[in-house]
PDB file of C-alpha atoms in Angstrom:
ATOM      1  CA  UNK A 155      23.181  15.436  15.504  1.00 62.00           C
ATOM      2  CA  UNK A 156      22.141  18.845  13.983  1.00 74.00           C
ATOM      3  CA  UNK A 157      18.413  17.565  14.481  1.00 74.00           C
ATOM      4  CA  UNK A 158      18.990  16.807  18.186  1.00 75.00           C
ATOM      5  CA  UNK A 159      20.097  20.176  18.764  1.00 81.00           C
ATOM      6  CA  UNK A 160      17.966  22.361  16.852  1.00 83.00           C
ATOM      7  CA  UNK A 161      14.853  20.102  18.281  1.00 79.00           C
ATOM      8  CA  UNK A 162      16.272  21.100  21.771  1.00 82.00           C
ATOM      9  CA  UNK A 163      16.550  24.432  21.369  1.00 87.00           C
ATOM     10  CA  UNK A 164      12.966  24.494  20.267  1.00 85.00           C
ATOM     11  CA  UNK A 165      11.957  22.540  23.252  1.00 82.00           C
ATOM     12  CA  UNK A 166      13.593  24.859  25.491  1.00 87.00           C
ATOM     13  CA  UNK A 167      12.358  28.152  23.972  1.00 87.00           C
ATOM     14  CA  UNK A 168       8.602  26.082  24.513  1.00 83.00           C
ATOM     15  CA  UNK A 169       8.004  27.239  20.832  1.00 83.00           C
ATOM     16  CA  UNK A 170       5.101  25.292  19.156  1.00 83.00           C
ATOM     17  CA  UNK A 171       7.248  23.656  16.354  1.00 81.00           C
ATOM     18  CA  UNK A 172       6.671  19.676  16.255  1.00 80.00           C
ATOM     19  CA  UNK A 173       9.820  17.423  15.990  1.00 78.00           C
ATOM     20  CA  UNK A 174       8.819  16.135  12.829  1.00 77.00           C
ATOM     21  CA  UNK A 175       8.424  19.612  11.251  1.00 83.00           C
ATOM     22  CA  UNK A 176      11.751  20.857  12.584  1.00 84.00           C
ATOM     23  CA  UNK A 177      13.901  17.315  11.519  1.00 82.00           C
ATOM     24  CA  UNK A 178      12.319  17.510   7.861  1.00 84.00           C
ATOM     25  CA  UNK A 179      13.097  21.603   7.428  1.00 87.00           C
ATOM     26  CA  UNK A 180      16.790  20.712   9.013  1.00 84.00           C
ATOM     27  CA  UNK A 181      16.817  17.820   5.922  1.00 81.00           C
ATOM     28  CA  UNK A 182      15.690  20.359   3.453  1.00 86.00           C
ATOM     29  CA  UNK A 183      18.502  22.752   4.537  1.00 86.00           C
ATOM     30  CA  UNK A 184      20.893  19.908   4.296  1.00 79.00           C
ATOM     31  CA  UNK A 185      20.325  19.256   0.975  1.00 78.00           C
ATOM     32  CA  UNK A 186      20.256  22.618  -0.267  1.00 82.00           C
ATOM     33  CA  UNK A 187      23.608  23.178   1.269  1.00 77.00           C
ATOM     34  CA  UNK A 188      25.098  19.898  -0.804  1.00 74.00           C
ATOM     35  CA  UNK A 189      23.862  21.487  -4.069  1.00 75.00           C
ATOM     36  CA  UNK A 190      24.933  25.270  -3.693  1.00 79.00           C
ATOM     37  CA  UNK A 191      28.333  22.969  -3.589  1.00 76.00           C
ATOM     38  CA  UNK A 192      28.639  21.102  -6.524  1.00 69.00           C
ATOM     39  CA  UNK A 193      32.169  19.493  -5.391  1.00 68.00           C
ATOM     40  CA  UNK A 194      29.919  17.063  -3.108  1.00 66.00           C
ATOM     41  CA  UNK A 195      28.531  14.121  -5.085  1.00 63.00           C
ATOM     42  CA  UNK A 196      26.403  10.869  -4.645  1.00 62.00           C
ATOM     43  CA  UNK A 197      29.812   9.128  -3.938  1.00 67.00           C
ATOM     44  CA  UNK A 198      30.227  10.948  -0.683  1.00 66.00           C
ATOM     45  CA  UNK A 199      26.610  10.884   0.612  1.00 61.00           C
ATOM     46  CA  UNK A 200      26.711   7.273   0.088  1.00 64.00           C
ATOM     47  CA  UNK A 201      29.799   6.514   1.870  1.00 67.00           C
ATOM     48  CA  UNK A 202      28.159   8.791   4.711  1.00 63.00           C
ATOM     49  CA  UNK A 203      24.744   6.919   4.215  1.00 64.00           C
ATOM     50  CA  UNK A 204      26.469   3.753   4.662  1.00 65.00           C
ATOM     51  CA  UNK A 205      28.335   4.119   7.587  1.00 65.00           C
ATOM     52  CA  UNK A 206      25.560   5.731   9.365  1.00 65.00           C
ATOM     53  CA  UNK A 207      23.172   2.648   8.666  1.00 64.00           C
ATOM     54  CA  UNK A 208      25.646   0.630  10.269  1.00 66.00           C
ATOM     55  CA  UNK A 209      26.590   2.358  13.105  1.00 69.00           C
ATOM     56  CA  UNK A 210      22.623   2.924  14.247  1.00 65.00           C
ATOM     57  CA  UNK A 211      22.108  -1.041  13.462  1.00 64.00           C
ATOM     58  CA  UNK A 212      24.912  -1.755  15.957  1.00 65.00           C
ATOM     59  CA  UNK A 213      25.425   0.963  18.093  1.00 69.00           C
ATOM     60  CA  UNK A 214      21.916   2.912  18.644  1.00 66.00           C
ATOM     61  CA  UNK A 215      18.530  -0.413  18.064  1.00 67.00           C
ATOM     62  CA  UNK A 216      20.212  -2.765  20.399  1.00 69.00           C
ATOM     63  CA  UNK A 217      20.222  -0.167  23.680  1.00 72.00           C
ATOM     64  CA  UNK A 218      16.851   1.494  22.610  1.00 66.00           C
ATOM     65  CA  UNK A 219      14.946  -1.794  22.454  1.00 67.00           C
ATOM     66  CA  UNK A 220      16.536  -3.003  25.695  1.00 72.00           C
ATOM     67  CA  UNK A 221      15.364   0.405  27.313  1.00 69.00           C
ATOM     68  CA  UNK A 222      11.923  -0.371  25.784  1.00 66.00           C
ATOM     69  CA  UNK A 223      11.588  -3.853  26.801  1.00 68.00           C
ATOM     70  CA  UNK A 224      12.735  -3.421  30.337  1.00 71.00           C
ATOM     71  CA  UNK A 225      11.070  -0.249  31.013  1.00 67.00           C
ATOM     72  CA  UNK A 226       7.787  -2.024  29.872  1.00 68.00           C
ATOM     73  CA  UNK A 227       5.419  -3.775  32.479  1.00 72.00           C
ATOM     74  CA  UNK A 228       5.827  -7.822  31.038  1.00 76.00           C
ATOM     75  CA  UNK A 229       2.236  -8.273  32.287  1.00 81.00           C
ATOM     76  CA  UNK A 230       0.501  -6.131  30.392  1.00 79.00           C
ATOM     77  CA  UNK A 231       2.620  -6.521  27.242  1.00 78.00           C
ATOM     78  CA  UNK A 232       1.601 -10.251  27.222  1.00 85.00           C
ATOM     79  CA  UNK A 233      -1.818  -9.375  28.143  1.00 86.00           C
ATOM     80  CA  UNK A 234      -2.108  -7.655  24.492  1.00 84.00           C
ATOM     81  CA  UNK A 235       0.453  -9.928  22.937  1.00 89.00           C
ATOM     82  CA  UNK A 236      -2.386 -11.023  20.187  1.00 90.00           C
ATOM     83  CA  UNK A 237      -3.176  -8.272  19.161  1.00 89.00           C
ATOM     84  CA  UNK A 238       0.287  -6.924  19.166  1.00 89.00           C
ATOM     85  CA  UNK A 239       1.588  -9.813  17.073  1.00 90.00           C
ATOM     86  CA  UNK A 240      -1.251  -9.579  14.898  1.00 90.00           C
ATOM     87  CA  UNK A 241      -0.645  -5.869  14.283  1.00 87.00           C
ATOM     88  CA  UNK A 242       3.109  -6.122  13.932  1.00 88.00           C
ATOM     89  CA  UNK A 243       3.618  -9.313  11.924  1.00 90.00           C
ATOM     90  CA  UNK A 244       0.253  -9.175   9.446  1.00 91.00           C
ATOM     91  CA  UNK A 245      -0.235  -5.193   9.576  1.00 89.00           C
ATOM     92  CA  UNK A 246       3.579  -4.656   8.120  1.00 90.00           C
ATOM     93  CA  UNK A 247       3.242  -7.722   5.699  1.00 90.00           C
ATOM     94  CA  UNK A 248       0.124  -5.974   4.629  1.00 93.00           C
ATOM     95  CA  UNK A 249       1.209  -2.884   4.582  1.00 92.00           C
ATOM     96  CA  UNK A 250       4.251  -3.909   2.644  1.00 92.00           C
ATOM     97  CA  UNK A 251       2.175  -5.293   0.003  1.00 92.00           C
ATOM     98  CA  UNK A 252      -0.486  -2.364  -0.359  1.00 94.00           C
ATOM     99  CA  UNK A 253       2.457   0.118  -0.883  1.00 92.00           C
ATOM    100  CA  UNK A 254       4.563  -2.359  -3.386  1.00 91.00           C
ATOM    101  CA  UNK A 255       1.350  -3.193  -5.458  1.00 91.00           C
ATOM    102  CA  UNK A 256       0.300   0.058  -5.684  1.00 90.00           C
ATOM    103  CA  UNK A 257       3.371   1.554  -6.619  1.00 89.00           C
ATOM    104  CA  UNK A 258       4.242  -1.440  -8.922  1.00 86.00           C
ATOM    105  CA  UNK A 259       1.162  -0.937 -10.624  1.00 86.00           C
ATOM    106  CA  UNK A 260       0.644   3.049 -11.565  1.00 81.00           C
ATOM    107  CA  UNK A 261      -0.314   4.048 -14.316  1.00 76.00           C
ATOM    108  CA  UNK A 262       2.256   6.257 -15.625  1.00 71.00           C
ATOM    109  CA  UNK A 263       5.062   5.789 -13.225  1.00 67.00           C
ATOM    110  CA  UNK A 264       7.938   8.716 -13.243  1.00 72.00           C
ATOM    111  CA  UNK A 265      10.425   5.880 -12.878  1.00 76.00           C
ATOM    112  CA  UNK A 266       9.966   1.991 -13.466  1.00 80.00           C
ATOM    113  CA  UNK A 267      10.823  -0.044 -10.578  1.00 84.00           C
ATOM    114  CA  UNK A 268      11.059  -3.501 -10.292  1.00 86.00           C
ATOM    115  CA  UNK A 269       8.424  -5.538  -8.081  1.00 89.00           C
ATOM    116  CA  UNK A 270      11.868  -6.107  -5.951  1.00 89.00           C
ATOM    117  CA  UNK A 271      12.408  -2.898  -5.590  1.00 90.00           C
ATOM    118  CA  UNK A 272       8.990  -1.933  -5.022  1.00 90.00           C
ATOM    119  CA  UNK A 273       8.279  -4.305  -1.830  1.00 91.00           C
ATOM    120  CA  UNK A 274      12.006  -3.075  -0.298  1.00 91.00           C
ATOM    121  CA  UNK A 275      10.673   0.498  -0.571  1.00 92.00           C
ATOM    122  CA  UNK A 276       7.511  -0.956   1.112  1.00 92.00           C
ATOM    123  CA  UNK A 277       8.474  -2.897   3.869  1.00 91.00           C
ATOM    124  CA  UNK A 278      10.808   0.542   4.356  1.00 90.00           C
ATOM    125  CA  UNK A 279       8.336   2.476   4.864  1.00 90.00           C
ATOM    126  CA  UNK A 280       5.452   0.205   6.802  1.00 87.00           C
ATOM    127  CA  UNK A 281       7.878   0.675   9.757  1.00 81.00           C
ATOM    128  CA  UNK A 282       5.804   3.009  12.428  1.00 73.00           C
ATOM    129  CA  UNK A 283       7.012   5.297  15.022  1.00 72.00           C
ATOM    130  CA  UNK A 284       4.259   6.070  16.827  1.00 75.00           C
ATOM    131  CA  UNK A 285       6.436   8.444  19.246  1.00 69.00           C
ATOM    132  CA  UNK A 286       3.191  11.073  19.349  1.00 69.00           C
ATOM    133  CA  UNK A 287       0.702   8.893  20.117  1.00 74.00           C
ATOM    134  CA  UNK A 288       2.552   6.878  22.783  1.00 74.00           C
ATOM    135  CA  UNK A 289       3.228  10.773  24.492  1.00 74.00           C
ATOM    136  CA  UNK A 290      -0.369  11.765  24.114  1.00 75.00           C
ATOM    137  CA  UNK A 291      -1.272   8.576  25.758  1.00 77.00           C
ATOM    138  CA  UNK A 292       0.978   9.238  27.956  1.00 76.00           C
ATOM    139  CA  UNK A 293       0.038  12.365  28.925  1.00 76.00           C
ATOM    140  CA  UNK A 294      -3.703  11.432  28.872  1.00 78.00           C
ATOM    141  CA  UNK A 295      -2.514   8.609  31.391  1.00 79.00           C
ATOM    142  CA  UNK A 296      -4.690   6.217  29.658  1.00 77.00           C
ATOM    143  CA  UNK A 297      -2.673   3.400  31.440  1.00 72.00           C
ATOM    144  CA  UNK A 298      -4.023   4.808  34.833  1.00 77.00           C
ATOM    145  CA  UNK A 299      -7.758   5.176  33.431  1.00 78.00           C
ATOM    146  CA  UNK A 300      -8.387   2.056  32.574  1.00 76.00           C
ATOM    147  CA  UNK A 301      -7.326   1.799  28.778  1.00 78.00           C
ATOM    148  CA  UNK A 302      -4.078   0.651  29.461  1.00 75.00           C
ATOM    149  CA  UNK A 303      -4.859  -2.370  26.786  1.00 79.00           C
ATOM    150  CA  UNK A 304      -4.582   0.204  24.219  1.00 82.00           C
ATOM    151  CA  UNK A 305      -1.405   2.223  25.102  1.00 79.00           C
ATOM    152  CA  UNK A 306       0.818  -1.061  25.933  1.00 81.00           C
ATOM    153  CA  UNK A 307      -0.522  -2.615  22.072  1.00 83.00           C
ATOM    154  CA  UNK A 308       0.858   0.627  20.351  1.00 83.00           C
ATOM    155  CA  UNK A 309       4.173   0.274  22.228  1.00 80.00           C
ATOM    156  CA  UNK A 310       4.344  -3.413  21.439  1.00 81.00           C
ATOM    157  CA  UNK A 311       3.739  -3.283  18.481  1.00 84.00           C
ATOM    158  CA  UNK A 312       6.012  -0.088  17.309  1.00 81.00           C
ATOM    159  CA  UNK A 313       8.909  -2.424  18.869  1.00 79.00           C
ATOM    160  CA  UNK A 314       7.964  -5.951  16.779  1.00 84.00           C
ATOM    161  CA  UNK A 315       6.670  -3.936  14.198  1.00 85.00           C
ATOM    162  CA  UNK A 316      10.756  -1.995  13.562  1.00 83.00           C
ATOM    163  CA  UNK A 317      12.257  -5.635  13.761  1.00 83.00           C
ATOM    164  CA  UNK A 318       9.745  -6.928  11.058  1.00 88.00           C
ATOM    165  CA  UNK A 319      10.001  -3.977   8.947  1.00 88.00           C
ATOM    166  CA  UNK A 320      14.264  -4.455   9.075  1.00 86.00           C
ATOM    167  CA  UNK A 321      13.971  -7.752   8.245  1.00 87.00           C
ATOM    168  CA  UNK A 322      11.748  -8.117   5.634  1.00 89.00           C
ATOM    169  CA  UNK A 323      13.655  -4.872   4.214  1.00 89.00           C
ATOM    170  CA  UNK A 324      16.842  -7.035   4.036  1.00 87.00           C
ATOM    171  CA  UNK A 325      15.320  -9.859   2.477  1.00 87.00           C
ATOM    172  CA  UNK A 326      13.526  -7.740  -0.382  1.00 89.00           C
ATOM    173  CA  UNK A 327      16.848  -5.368  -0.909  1.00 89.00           C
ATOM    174  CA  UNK A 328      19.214  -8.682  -1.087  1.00 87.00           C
ATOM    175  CA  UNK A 329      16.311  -9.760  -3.595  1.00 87.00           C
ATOM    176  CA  UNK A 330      16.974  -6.698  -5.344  1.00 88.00           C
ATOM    177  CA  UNK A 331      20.856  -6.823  -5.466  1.00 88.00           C
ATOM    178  CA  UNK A 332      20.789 -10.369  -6.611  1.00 86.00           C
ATOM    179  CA  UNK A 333      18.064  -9.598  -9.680  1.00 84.00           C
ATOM    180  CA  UNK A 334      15.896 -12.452  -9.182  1.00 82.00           C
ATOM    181  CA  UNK A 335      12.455 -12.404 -10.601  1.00 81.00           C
ATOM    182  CA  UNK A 336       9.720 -12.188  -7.650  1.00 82.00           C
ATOM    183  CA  UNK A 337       7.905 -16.007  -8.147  1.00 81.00           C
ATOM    184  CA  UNK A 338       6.315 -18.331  -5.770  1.00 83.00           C
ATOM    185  CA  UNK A 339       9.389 -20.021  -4.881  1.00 84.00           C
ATOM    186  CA  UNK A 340      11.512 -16.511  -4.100  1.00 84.00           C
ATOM    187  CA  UNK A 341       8.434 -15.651  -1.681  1.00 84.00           C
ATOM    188  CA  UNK A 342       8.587 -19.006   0.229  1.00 87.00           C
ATOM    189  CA  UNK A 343      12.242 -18.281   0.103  1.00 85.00           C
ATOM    190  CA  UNK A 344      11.911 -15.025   2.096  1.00 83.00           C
ATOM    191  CA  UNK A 345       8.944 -16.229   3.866  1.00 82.00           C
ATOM    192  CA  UNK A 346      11.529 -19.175   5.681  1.00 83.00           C
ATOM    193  CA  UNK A 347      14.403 -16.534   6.110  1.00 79.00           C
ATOM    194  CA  UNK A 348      12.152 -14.569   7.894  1.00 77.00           C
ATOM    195  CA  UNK A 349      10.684 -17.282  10.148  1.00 77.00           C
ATOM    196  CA  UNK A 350      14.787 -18.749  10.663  1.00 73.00           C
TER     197      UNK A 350
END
């Protein structure tokens, strides 16, 4: 809520401060504010941290991928849908891989993580938001000029590409919380959860 507001103000005072600038400085002040107060702990940022996940999974993805899907021209989304499956279902697999392999396998790691724990934090952060591009397109009205193949595959594929990024996050944390060894037979595991 804090980030709403002071990205607002910003917008309305036309200064040249990007949203993504302004939402990380509001997170730094955040967390300098919980330790100048040492009577907040981990317990209450994760009962905060909770909640919030589950109120955005229920309250906030449902209405903002209906607005997406019916504000979006069906024609032209299933004119791309190759390429926008391709992108969304093997780009985040591969993605999620790259990330967990890499980080798996540094060198000299400042904390050891299991390969579990390595592929939730990469299918975490494989998800794209591609809000910037889709406005610059937007504005450059590539739809209108002929290039609308390319501005209606980034939006389809930012939308697939949250729900595959969610779900394979589930399976690999649920992985995690149960300790199980990643094997063959845990990956066709998760491989049939996420195609059920």
């Amino acid at each position: 809520a804090i980030c709403l507001v002071v990205n607002n103000i910003i917008q309305k005072q036309s200064w040249p401060i990007p949203e993504a600038i302004s939402t990380i400085l509001v997170g730094i002040a955040m967390g300098g504010i919980a330790a100048a107060f040492p009577e907040v702990n981990r317990n209450t940022f994760q009962k905060l941290e909770d909640l919030s996940a589950k109120q955005f999974m229920l309250v906030f993805i449902a209405p903002i991928i209906f607005a997406e899907g019916y504000g979006m021209k069906s024609q032209q989304f299933f004119d791309n849908i190759t390429r926008i499956l391709l992108h969304a279902f093997l780009g985040t697999a591969i993605s999620t891989l790259v990330v967990a392999i890499s980080l798996h396998w540094l060198p000299t790691p400042p904390v050891q993580l299991s390969m579990a724990e390595c592929l939730a934090f990469g299918a975490m952060i494989s998800s794209t938001d591609p809000v910037t591009t889709l406005a610059i397109f937007k504005e450059q009205r590539l739809a209108e000029n002929g290039r609308g193949h390319l501005y209606y595959s980034v939006l389809g594929e930012s939308i697939l590409n949250d729900a595959v990024a969610i779900t394979l996050f589930g399976s690999f944390v649920n992985l995690v919380k149960s300790g199980e060894a990643v094997d063959g037979q845990v990956a066709l595991r998760i491989l049939l959860e996420f195609c059920s």
